mmCIF file with all atom_site columns, C-alpha atoms in Angstrom:
data_model
loop_
_atom_site.group_PDB
_atom_site.id
_atom_site.type_symbol
_atom_site.label_atom_id
_atom_site.label_alt_id
_atom_site.label_comp_id
_atom_site.label_asym_id
_atom_site.label_entity_id
_atom_site.label_seq_id
_atom_site.pdbx_PDB_ins_code
_atom_site.Cartn_x
_atom_site.Cartn_y
_atom_site.Cartn_z
_atom_site.occupancy
_atom_site.B_iso_or_equiv
_atom_site.pdbx_formal_charge
_atom_site.auth_seq_id
_atom_site.auth_comp_id
_atom_site.auth_asym_id
_atom_site.auth_atom_id
_atom_site.pdbx_PDB_model_num
ATOM 1  C CA . MET A 1 1  ? 215.825 108.567 160.526 1.00 0.00 ? 1  MET A CA 1
ATOM 2  C CA . LYS A 1 2  ? 212.935 107.314 158.196 1.00 0.00 ? 2  LYS A CA 1
ATOM 3  C CA . LYS A 1 3  ? 210.136 109.325 160.093 1.00 0.00 ? 3  LYS A CA 1
ATOM 4  C CA . LYS A 1 4  ? 212.154 112.457 159.358 1.00 0.00 ? 4  LYS A CA 1
ATOM 5  C CA . PHE A 1 5  ? 212.564 111.732 155.705 1.00 0.00 ? 5  PHE A CA 1
ATOM 6  C CA . ASN A 1 6  ? 208.707 111.359 155.200 1.00 0.00 ? 6  ASN A CA 1
ATOM 7  C CA . LYS A 1 7  ? 208.060 114.306 157.318 1.00 0.00 ? 7  LYS A CA 1
ATOM 8  C CA . MET A 1 8  ? 210.326 116.499 154.945 1.00 0.00 ? 8  MET A CA 1
ATOM 9  C CA . ALA A 1 9  ? 208.994 115.004 151.879 1.00 0.00 ? 9  ALA A CA 1
ATOM 10 C CA . SER A 1 10 ? 205.561 115.827 153.084 1.00 0.00 ? 10 SER A CA 1
ATOM 11 C CA . VAL A 1 11 ? 206.682 119.409 153.554 1.00 0.00 ? 11 VAL A CA 1
ATOM 12 C CA . LEU A 1 12 ? 208.457 119.435 150.010 1.00 0.00 ? 12 LEU A CA 1
ATOM 13 C CA . ILE A 1 13 ? 205.262 118.340 148.461 1.00 0.00 ? 13 ILE A CA 1
ATOM 14 C CA . CYS A 1 14 ? 203.214 120.925 150.232 1.00 0.00 ? 14 CYS A CA 1
ATOM 15 C CA . ILE A 1 15 ? 205.609 123.825 149.117 1.00 0.00 ? 15 ILE A CA 1
ATOM 16 C CA . THR A 1 16 ? 205.611 122.432 145.644 1.00 0.00 ? 16 THR A CA 1
ATOM 17 C CA . PHE A 1 17 ? 201.759 122.354 145.560 1.00 0.00 ? 17 PHE A CA 1
ATOM 18 C CA . ALA A 1 18 ? 201.554 125.799 147.127 1.00 0.00 ? 18 ALA A CA 1
ATOM 19 C CA . VAL A 1 19 ? 203.929 127.255 144.333 1.00 0.00 ? 19 VAL A CA 1
ATOM 20 C CA . PHE A 1 20 ? 202.029 125.460 141.646 1.00 0.00 ? 20 PHE A CA 1
ATOM 21 C CA . LEU A 1 21 ? 198.738 127.078 142.945 1.00 0.00 ? 21 LEU A CA 1
ATOM 22 C CA . LEU A 1 22 ? 200.520 130.490 142.960 1.00 0.00 ? 22 LEU A CA 1
ATOM 23 C CA . PHE A 1 23 ? 201.803 129.895 139.495 1.00 0.00 ? 23 PHE A CA 1
ATOM 24 C CA . ILE A 1 24 ? 197.956 129.174 138.111 1.00 0.00 ? 24 ILE A CA 1
ATOM 25 C CA . LYS A 1 25 ? 196.769 132.082 139.998 1.00 0.00 ? 25 LYS A CA 1
ATOM 26 C CA . ASP A 1 26 ? 199.030 134.498 138.611 1.00 0.00 ? 26 ASP A CA 1
ATOM 27 C CA . ASN A 1 27 ? 198.438 132.805 134.890 1.00 0.00 ? 27 ASN A CA 1
ATOM 28 C CA . VAL A 1 28 ? 194.625 132.580 135.107 1.00 0.00 ? 28 VAL A CA 1
ATOM 29 C CA . PRO A 1 29 ? 193.812 134.361 131.885 1.00 0.00 ? 29 PRO A CA 1
ATOM 30 C CA . VAL A 1 30 ? 196.484 132.298 129.896 1.00 0.00 ? 30 VAL A CA 1
ATOM 31 C CA . ILE A 1 31 ? 195.301 128.949 131.235 1.00 0.00 ? 31 ILE A CA 1
ATOM 32 C CA . TRP A 1 32 ? 191.707 129.803 130.860 1.00 0.00 ? 32 TRP A CA 1
ATOM 33 C CA . GLY A 1 33 ? 192.574 130.935 127.069 1.00 0.00 ? 33 GLY A CA 1
ATOM 34 C CA . ALA A 1 34 ? 194.298 127.754 126.466 1.00 0.00 ? 34 ALA A CA 1
ATOM 35 C CA . ILE A 1 35 ? 191.362 125.584 127.847 1.00 0.00 ? 35 ILE A CA 1
ATOM 36 C CA . CYS A 1 36 ? 188.967 127.653 125.790 1.00 0.00 ? 36 CYS A CA 1
ATOM 37 C CA . ASN A 1 37 ? 190.927 126.841 122.885 1.00 0.00 ? 37 ASN A CA 1
ATOM 38 C CA . PHE A 1 38 ? 191.245 123.142 123.588 1.00 0.00 ? 38 PHE A CA 1
ATOM 39 C CA . ALA A 1 39 ? 187.179 123.101 124.081 1.00 0.00 ? 39 ALA A CA 1
ATOM 40 C CA . THR A 1 40 ? 186.966 124.732 120.718 1.00 0.00 ? 40 THR A CA 1
ATOM 41 C CA . ILE A 1 41 ? 188.997 122.213 118.956 1.00 0.00 ? 41 ILE A CA 1
ATOM 42 C CA . LEU A 1 42 ? 187.041 119.436 120.591 1.00 0.00 ? 42 LEU A CA 1
ATOM 43 C CA . THR A 1 43 ? 183.555 120.827 119.918 1.00 0.00 ? 43 THR A CA 1
ATOM 44 C CA . PRO A 1 44 ? 183.073 119.178 116.446 1.00 0.00 ? 44 PRO A CA 1
ATOM 45 C CA . PHE A 1 45 ? 184.444 116.034 117.575 1.00 0.00 ? 45 PHE A CA 1
ATOM 46 C CA . VAL A 1 46 ? 181.859 115.985 120.561 1.00 0.00 ? 46 VAL A CA 1
ATOM 47 C CA . TYR A 1 47 ? 179.022 116.785 118.040 1.00 0.00 ? 47 TYR A CA 1
ATOM 48 C CA . ALA A 1 48 ? 180.282 113.965 115.635 1.00 0.00 ? 48 ALA A CA 1
ATOM 49 C CA . PHE A 1 49 ? 180.237 111.263 118.638 1.00 0.00 ? 49 PHE A CA 1
ATOM 50 C CA . GLY A 1 50 ? 176.766 112.478 119.614 1.00 0.00 ? 50 GLY A CA 1
ATOM 51 C CA . ILE A 1 51 ? 175.408 112.203 115.961 1.00 0.00 ? 51 ILE A CA 1
ATOM 52 C CA . ALA A 1 52 ? 177.165 108.835 115.791 1.00 0.00 ? 52 ALA A CA 1
ATOM 53 C CA . TYR A 1 53 ? 175.784 107.662 118.881 1.00 0.00 ? 53 TYR A CA 1
ATOM 54 C CA . ILE A 1 54 ? 172.105 108.634 117.949 1.00 0.00 ? 54 ILE A CA 1
ATOM 55 C CA . LEU A 1 55 ? 172.340 107.178 114.371 1.00 0.00 ? 55 LEU A CA 1
ATOM 56 C CA . ASN A 1 56 ? 173.616 103.953 115.746 1.00 0.00 ? 56 ASN A CA 1
ATOM 57 C CA . PHE A 1 57 ? 170.382 102.800 116.963 1.00 0.00 ? 57 PHE A CA 1
ATOM 58 C CA . PRO A 1 58 ? 168.643 103.030 113.685 1.00 0.00 ? 58 PRO A CA 1
ATOM 59 C CA . TYR A 1 59 ? 171.495 101.508 112.017 1.00 0.00 ? 59 TYR A CA 1
ATOM 60 C CA . ARG A 1 60 ? 171.582 98.344  114.209 1.00 0.00 ? 60 ARG A CA 1
ATOM 61 C CA . PHE A 1 61 ? 167.875 98.154  113.990 1.00 0.00 ? 61 PHE A CA 1
ATOM 62 C CA . ILE A 1 62 ? 167.966 98.108  110.010 1.00 0.00 ? 62 ILE A CA 1
ATOM 63 C CA . GLN A 1 63 ? 171.237 95.913  109.975 1.00 0.00 ? 63 GLN A CA 1
ATOM 64 C CA . ASN A 1 64 ? 169.640 93.318  112.410 1.00 0.00 ? 64 ASN A CA 1
ATOM 65 C CA . LYS A 1 65 ? 165.725 93.346  111.912 1.00 0.00 ? 65 LYS A CA 1
ATOM 66 C CA . LEU A 1 66 ? 165.318 94.212  108.358 1.00 0.00 ? 66 LEU A CA 1
ATOM 67 C CA . PHE A 1 67 ? 168.239 92.630  106.748 1.00 0.00 ? 67 PHE A CA 1
ATOM 68 C CA . GLY A 1 68 ? 169.023 90.226  109.361 1.00 0.00 ? 68 GLY A CA 1
ATOM 69 C CA . LYS A 1 69 ? 166.623 87.683  107.988 1.00 0.00 ? 69 LYS A CA 1
ATOM 70 C CA . ILE A 1 70 ? 168.001 87.517  104.372 1.00 0.00 ? 70 ILE A CA 1
ATOM 71 C CA . LYS A 1 71 ? 170.540 84.748  104.226 1.00 0.00 ? 71 LYS A CA 1
ATOM 72 C CA . SER A 1 72 ? 172.263 85.231  100.845 1.00 0.00 ? 72 SER A CA 1
ATOM 73 C CA . LYS A 1 73 ? 176.112 85.031  100.391 1.00 0.00 ? 73 LYS A CA 1
ATOM 74 C CA . HIS A 1 74 ? 176.246 88.174  98.132  1.00 0.00 ? 74 HIS A CA 1
ATOM 75 C CA . PHE A 1 75 ? 174.026 90.118  100.355 1.00 0.00 ? 75 PHE A CA 1
ATOM 76 C CA . GLU A 1 76 ? 176.128 89.653  103.497 1.00 0.00 ? 76 GLU A CA 1
ATOM 77 C CA . LYS A 1 77 ? 178.714 92.155  102.313 1.00 0.00 ? 77 LYS A CA 1
ATOM 78 C CA . ALA A 1 78 ? 176.252 94.524  101.262 1.00 0.00 ? 78 ALA A CA 1
ATOM 79 C CA . LYS A 1 79 ? 174.310 94.385  104.673 1.00 0.00 ? 79 LYS A CA 1
ATOM 80 C CA . LYS A 1 80 ? 176.354 97.081  106.520 1.00 0.00 ? 80 LYS A CA 1
ATOM 81 C CA . PRO A 1 81 ? 176.692 99.742  103.858 1.00 0.00 ? 81 PRO A CA 1
ATOM 82 C CA . LEU A 1 82 ? 173.005 99.130  102.769 1.00 0.00 ? 82 LEU A CA 1
ATOM 83 C CA . SER A 1 83 ? 172.019 99.895  106.611 1.00 0.00 ? 83 SER A CA 1
ATOM 84 C CA . LEU A 1 84 ? 174.158 102.977 106.651 1.00 0.00 ? 84 LEU A CA 1
ATOM 85 C CA . LEU A 1 85 ? 172.787 104.227 103.396 1.00 0.00 ? 85 LEU A CA 1
ATOM 86 C CA . LEU A 1 86 ? 169.315 103.732 104.574 1.00 0.00 ? 86 LEU A CA 1
ATOM 87 C CA . THR A 1 87 ? 169.919 105.377 108.022 1.00 0.00 ? 87 THR A CA 1
ATOM 88 C CA . TYR A 1 88 ? 171.066 108.357 106.269 1.00 0.00 ? 88 TYR A CA 1
ATOM 89 C CA . LEU A 1 89 ? 168.316 108.526 103.854 1.00 0.00 ? 89 LEU A CA 1
ATOM 90 C CA . PHE A 1 90 ? 165.804 108.160 106.704 1.00 0.00 ? 90 PHE A CA 1
ATOM 91 C CA . LEU A 1 91 ? 167.705 110.951 108.523 1.00 0.00 ? 91 LEU A CA 1
ATOM 92 C CA . ARG A 1 92 ? 167.273 113.279 105.322 1.00 0.00 ? 92 ARG A CA 1
ATOM 93 C CA . TYR A 1 93 ? 163.759 112.224 104.738 1.00 0.00 ? 93 TYR A CA 1
ATOM 94 C CA . ARG A 1 94 ? 162.611 113.339 108.273 1.00 0.00 ? 94 ARG A CA 1
ATOM 95 C CA . ASP A 1 95 ? 164.205 116.837 107.514 1.00 0.00 ? 95 ASP A CA 1
ATOM 96 C CA . TYR A 1 96 ? 161.891 117.125 104.562 1.00 0.00 ? 96 TYR A CA 1
ATOM 97 C CA . CYS A 1 97 ? 158.814 116.302 106.119 1.00 0.00 ? 97 CYS A CA 1
#
């Protein structure tokens, strides 16, 4: 009985998958349009993550190497914002050279 049930379930899964593939084949333009719209929405986020990844290296260098040796109670809070500001200033200066 259990073997017959497994065989019937496998056949139903195959039929469902075939119907799903036919549905996709008939609606390719609609599905492709949805994928393109989704990619259009995600494009600025991908660019932003890429820029953040690239800028993370100089940010960490400035924070750890340049400001890491300064041991001041008041300077500890300003270390991250100053590192970020210097990273962006270096990026802007590079554009003008």
